[in-house]
Amino acid sequence: MAEPPVIWSEGTTRLLDYGTGEAGQPVLFIPSLINKSYILDLARKRSLMRDLARRGFRPLLVDWGAPGQRESSFSLDDYIAGRLARALEATYNLNSQPVAIVGYCMGGTLAMGLAAIRAELLSAMVLMATPWDFHAMDP
């Protein structure tokens, strides 16, 4: 499958546009930092991103890439208040409307942090397979 166009990037982080055109509600997908972003775009008939685009949405996927030298000292604040906040702003600037965000796995935890600091840019938040109690298995 052809890789979607990159509409924003900073360091090793890219924002991939799966939309079939400029129309459609932008939805920003935030995957985990440790899993590859293509987990949401596995194959032509197994792609959440491409299916949503066919349904009229404009899905945008954060691709963290492999951390480079610059990212080697990043904290969660650097990712959430830095890279992720700027990716959200780039998504918002597509049509100046609040953005729905979807966090997958640990990306959901990042999405919650983003929602706490940039709620004015959000219309909705969905969390999929997001851990929330990190001590549940610790007796």
PDB file of C-alpha atoms in Angstrom:
ATOM      1  CA  MET A   1       0.000   0.000   0.000  1.00  0.00           C
ATOM      2  CA  ALA A   2       1.132   3.519  -0.688  1.00  0.00           C
ATOM      3  CA  GLU A   3       2.248   5.452   2.361  1.00  0.00           C
ATOM      4  CA  PRO A   4      -0.024   8.398   3.143  1.00  0.00           C
ATOM      5  CA  PRO A   5       1.334  11.916   2.736  1.00  0.00           C
ATOM      6  CA  VAL A   6       3.163  13.571   5.616  1.00  0.00           C
ATOM      7  CA  ILE A   7       1.513  16.902   6.463  1.00  0.00           C
ATOM      8  CA  TRP A   8       3.666  17.843   9.465  1.00  0.00           C
ATOM      9  CA  SER A   9       6.909  16.629  10.990  1.00  0.00           C
ATOM     10  CA  GLU A  10       9.324  17.486  13.747  1.00  0.00           C
ATOM     11  CA  GLY A  11      12.411  15.423  14.505  1.00  0.00           C
ATOM     12  CA  THR A  12      11.466  11.781  14.022  1.00  0.00           C
ATOM     13  CA  THR A  13       7.742  12.449  14.548  1.00  0.00           C
ATOM     14  CA  ARG A  14       5.481  12.667  11.502  1.00  0.00           C
ATOM     15  CA  LEU A  15       1.761  13.263  10.983  1.00  0.00           C
ATOM     16  CA  LEU A  16       0.349  11.004   8.262  1.00  0.00           C
ATOM     17  CA  ASP A  17      -2.834  12.072   6.435  1.00  0.00           C
ATOM     18  CA  TYR A  18      -5.067   9.139   5.492  1.00  0.00           C
ATOM     19  CA  GLY A  19      -7.871  11.396   4.281  1.00  0.00           C
ATOM     20  CA  THR A  20      -9.067  11.057   0.720  1.00  0.00           C
ATOM     21  CA  GLY A  21      -9.421  14.802   0.386  1.00  0.00           C
ATOM     22  CA  GLU A  22      -9.613  17.925   2.447  1.00  0.00           C
ATOM     23  CA  ALA A  23     -13.245  17.324   3.411  1.00  0.00           C
ATOM     24  CA  GLY A  24     -14.162  15.297   6.435  1.00  0.00           C
ATOM     25  CA  GLN A  25     -13.827  15.681  10.179  1.00  0.00           C
ATOM     26  CA  PRO A  26     -10.149  15.417  11.181  1.00  0.00           C
ATOM     27  CA  VAL A  27      -9.491  12.704  13.757  1.00  0.00           C
ATOM     28  CA  LEU A  28      -6.031  12.578  15.308  1.00  0.00           C
ATOM     29  CA  PHE A  29      -4.829   9.074  16.210  1.00  0.00           C
ATOM     30  CA  ILE A  30      -2.129   8.748  18.858  1.00  0.00           C
ATOM     31  CA  PRO A  31      -0.423   5.360  19.085  1.00  0.00           C
ATOM     32  CA  SER A  32       1.888   4.153  21.810  1.00  0.00           C
ATOM     33  CA  LEU A  33       5.468   5.350  21.865  1.00  0.00           C
ATOM     34  CA  ILE A  34       6.723   1.754  21.898  1.00  0.00           C
ATOM     35  CA  ASN A  35       4.536   0.154  19.212  1.00  0.00           C
ATOM     36  CA  LYS A  36       4.804   0.981  15.529  1.00  0.00           C
ATOM     37  CA  SER A  37       2.060   3.289  14.308  1.00  0.00           C
ATOM     38  CA  TYR A  38       1.161   0.906  11.477  1.00  0.00           C
ATOM     39  CA  ILE A  39      -0.700  -1.239  14.018  1.00  0.00           C
ATOM     40  CA  LEU A  40      -3.680   0.929  12.966  1.00  0.00           C
ATOM     41  CA  ASP A  41      -2.940   0.370   9.261  1.00  0.00           C
ATOM     42  CA  LEU A  42      -1.942  -3.288   8.884  1.00  0.00           C
ATOM     43  CA  ALA A  43      -3.295  -4.184   5.440  1.00  0.00           C
ATOM     44  CA  ARG A  44      -5.756  -2.896   2.861  1.00  0.00           C
ATOM     45  CA  LYS A  45      -8.659  -4.803   4.463  1.00  0.00           C
ATOM     46  CA  ARG A  46      -7.251  -4.511   8.003  1.00  0.00           C
ATOM     47  CA  SER A  47      -6.776  -0.780   8.359  1.00  0.00           C
ATOM     48  CA  LEU A  48      -8.744   1.325  10.798  1.00  0.00           C
ATOM     49  CA  MET A  49      -7.261   4.443   9.221  1.00  0.00           C
ATOM     50  CA  ARG A  50      -8.241   3.603   5.647  1.00  0.00           C
ATOM     51  CA  ASP A  51     -11.695   2.386   6.686  1.00  0.00           C
ATOM     52  CA  LEU A  52     -12.448   5.680   8.440  1.00  0.00           C
ATOM     53  CA  ALA A  53     -11.239   7.590   5.379  1.00  0.00           C
ATOM     54  CA  ARG A  54     -13.666   5.568   3.224  1.00  0.00           C
ATOM     55  CA  ARG A  55     -16.438   6.538   5.652  1.00  0.00           C
ATOM     56  CA  GLY A  56     -15.786  10.258   5.146  1.00  0.00           C
ATOM     57  CA  PHE A  57     -13.488  11.101   8.061  1.00  0.00           C
ATOM     58  CA  ARG A  58     -10.014  12.558   7.703  1.00  0.00           C
ATOM     59  CA  PRO A  59      -7.868  10.302   9.908  1.00  0.00           C
ATOM     60  CA  LEU A  60      -4.417  11.572  10.791  1.00  0.00           C
ATOM     61  CA  LEU A  61      -1.900   9.282  12.440  1.00  0.00           C
ATOM     62  CA  VAL A  62       1.025  10.307  14.611  1.00  0.00           C
ATOM     63  CA  ASP A  63       4.061   8.247  13.603  1.00  0.00           C
ATOM     64  CA  TRP A  64       6.675   8.618  16.341  1.00  0.00           C
ATOM     65  CA  GLY A  65       9.422   6.969  14.304  1.00  0.00           C
ATOM     66  CA  ALA A  66      12.520   5.539  15.943  1.00  0.00           C
ATOM     67  CA  PRO A  67      13.890   7.940  18.555  1.00  0.00           C
ATOM     68  CA  GLY A  68      16.941   9.799  17.332  1.00  0.00           C
ATOM     69  CA  GLN A  69      19.655  11.552  19.276  1.00  0.00           C
ATOM     70  CA  ARG A  70      17.396  14.548  19.953  1.00  0.00           C
ATOM     71  CA  GLU A  71      14.624  12.359  21.385  1.00  0.00           C
ATOM     72  CA  SER A  72      16.957  10.254  23.552  1.00  0.00           C
ATOM     73  CA  SER A  73      16.523  12.595  26.513  1.00  0.00           C
ATOM     74  CA  PHE A  74      12.807  13.334  26.034  1.00  0.00           C
ATOM     75  CA  SER A  75      10.420  13.169  28.963  1.00  0.00           C
ATOM     76  CA  LEU A  76       6.679  12.605  28.706  1.00  0.00           C
ATOM     77  CA  ASP A  77       6.324  16.382  28.926  1.00  0.00           C
ATOM     78  CA  ASP A  78       8.458  16.750  25.794  1.00  0.00           C
ATOM     79  CA  TYR A  79       6.200  14.307  23.967  1.00  0.00           C
ATOM     80  CA  ILE A  80       2.834  15.562  25.263  1.00  0.00           C
ATOM     81  CA  ALA A  81       3.296  19.338  25.663  1.00  0.00           C
ATOM     82  CA  GLY A  82       5.802  19.437  22.809  1.00  0.00           C
ATOM     83  CA  ARG A  83       5.448  17.106  19.850  1.00  0.00           C
ATOM     84  CA  LEU A  84       1.881  15.981  20.460  1.00  0.00           C
ATOM     85  CA  ALA A  85       0.550  19.477  21.202  1.00  0.00           C
ATOM     86  CA  ARG A  86       2.113  20.749  17.968  1.00  0.00           C
ATOM     87  CA  ALA A  87       0.685  17.812  15.982  1.00  0.00           C
ATOM     88  CA  LEU A  88      -2.732  18.671  17.446  1.00  0.00           C
ATOM     89  CA  GLU A  89      -2.284  22.316  16.411  1.00  0.00           C
ATOM     90  CA  ALA A  90      -1.369  21.217  12.871  1.00  0.00           C
ATOM     91  CA  THR A  91      -4.529  19.089  12.781  1.00  0.00           C
ATOM     92  CA  TYR A  92      -6.675  21.911  14.168  1.00  0.00           C
ATOM     93  CA  ASN A  93      -5.277  24.309  11.551  1.00  0.00           C
ATOM     94  CA  LEU A  94      -6.596  22.109   8.722  1.00  0.00           C
ATOM     95  CA  ASN A  95     -10.091  23.567   9.152  1.00  0.00           C
ATOM     96  CA  SER A  96     -10.008  25.568  12.414  1.00  0.00           C
ATOM     97  CA  GLN A  97     -12.481  23.202  14.083  1.00  0.00           C
ATOM     98  CA  PRO A  98     -12.053  21.284  17.325  1.00  0.00           C
ATOM     99  CA  VAL A  99     -10.422  17.904  16.754  1.00  0.00           C
ATOM    100  CA  ALA A 100     -11.440  14.445  17.933  1.00  0.00           C
ATOM    101  CA  ILE A 101      -8.458  12.534  19.308  1.00  0.00           C
ATOM    102  CA  VAL A 102      -8.107   8.763  19.615  1.00  0.00           C
ATOM    103  CA  GLY A 103      -5.436   7.240  21.820  1.00  0.00           C
ATOM    104  CA  TYR A 104      -4.457   3.620  21.322  1.00  0.00           C
ATOM    105  CA  CYS A 105      -2.762   1.649  24.099  1.00  0.00           C
ATOM    106  CA  MET A 106      -0.215   3.882  25.856  1.00  0.00           C
ATOM    107  CA  GLY A 107      -1.177   6.521  23.271  1.00  0.00           C
ATOM    108  CA  GLY A 108      -4.403   6.829  25.252  1.00  0.00           C
ATOM    109  CA  THR A 109      -2.418   7.866  28.292  1.00  0.00           C
ATOM    110  CA  LEU A 110      -0.647  10.466  26.159  1.00  0.00           C
ATOM    111  CA  ALA A 111      -4.045  11.592  24.798  1.00  0.00           C
ATOM    112  CA  MET A 112      -5.332  12.140  28.340  1.00  0.00           C
ATOM    113  CA  GLY A 113      -2.334  14.357  29.073  1.00  0.00           C
ATOM    114  CA  LEU A 114      -2.935  16.268  25.845  1.00  0.00           C
ATOM    115  CA  ALA A 115      -6.619  16.744  26.707  1.00  0.00           C
ATOM    116  CA  ALA A 116      -5.631  18.163  30.100  1.00  0.00           C
ATOM    117  CA  ILE A 117      -3.489  20.907  28.567  1.00  0.00           C
ATOM    118  CA  ARG A 118      -5.232  21.634  25.240  1.00  0.00           C
ATOM    119  CA  ALA A 119      -8.931  20.914  25.887  1.00  0.00           C
ATOM    120  CA  GLU A 120      -9.980  24.034  23.940  1.00  0.00           C
ATOM    121  CA  LEU A 121      -8.853  22.362  20.686  1.00  0.00           C
ATOM    122  CA  LEU A 122     -10.744  19.095  21.281  1.00  0.00           C
ATOM    123  CA  SER A 123     -14.245  17.993  20.344  1.00  0.00           C
ATOM    124  CA  ALA A 124     -13.997  14.421  21.661  1.00  0.00           C
ATOM    125  CA  MET A 125     -11.580  11.853  23.042  1.00  0.00           C
ATOM    126  CA  VAL A 126     -11.641   8.097  22.544  1.00  0.00           C
ATOM    127  CA  LEU A 127      -9.330   5.732  24.416  1.00  0.00           C
ATOM    128  CA  MET A 128      -8.774   2.233  23.010  1.00  0.00           C
ATOM    129  CA  ALA A 129      -6.979  -0.474  25.035  1.00  0.00           C
ATOM    130  CA  THR A 130      -5.550   2.232  27.280  1.00  0.00           C
ATOM    131  CA  PRO A 131      -3.975   1.177  30.569  1.00  0.00           C
ATOM    132  CA  TRP A 132      -5.147   3.233  33.508  1.00  0.00           C
ATOM    133  CA  ASP A 133      -4.188   1.353  36.667  1.00  0.00           C
ATOM    134  CA  PHE A 134      -0.483   0.636  36.430  1.00  0.00           C
ATOM    135  CA  HIS A 135      -0.463  -1.045  39.844  1.00  0.00           C
ATOM    136  CA  ALA A 136      -3.327  -3.512  39.278  1.00  0.00           C
ATOM    137  CA  MET A 137      -0.966  -6.483  38.972  1.00  0.00           C
ATOM    138  CA  ASP A 138       1.206  -5.367  41.901  1.00  0.00           C
ATOM    139  CA  PRO A 139      -0.073  -7.045  45.089  1.00  0.00           C
TER     140      PRO A 139
END
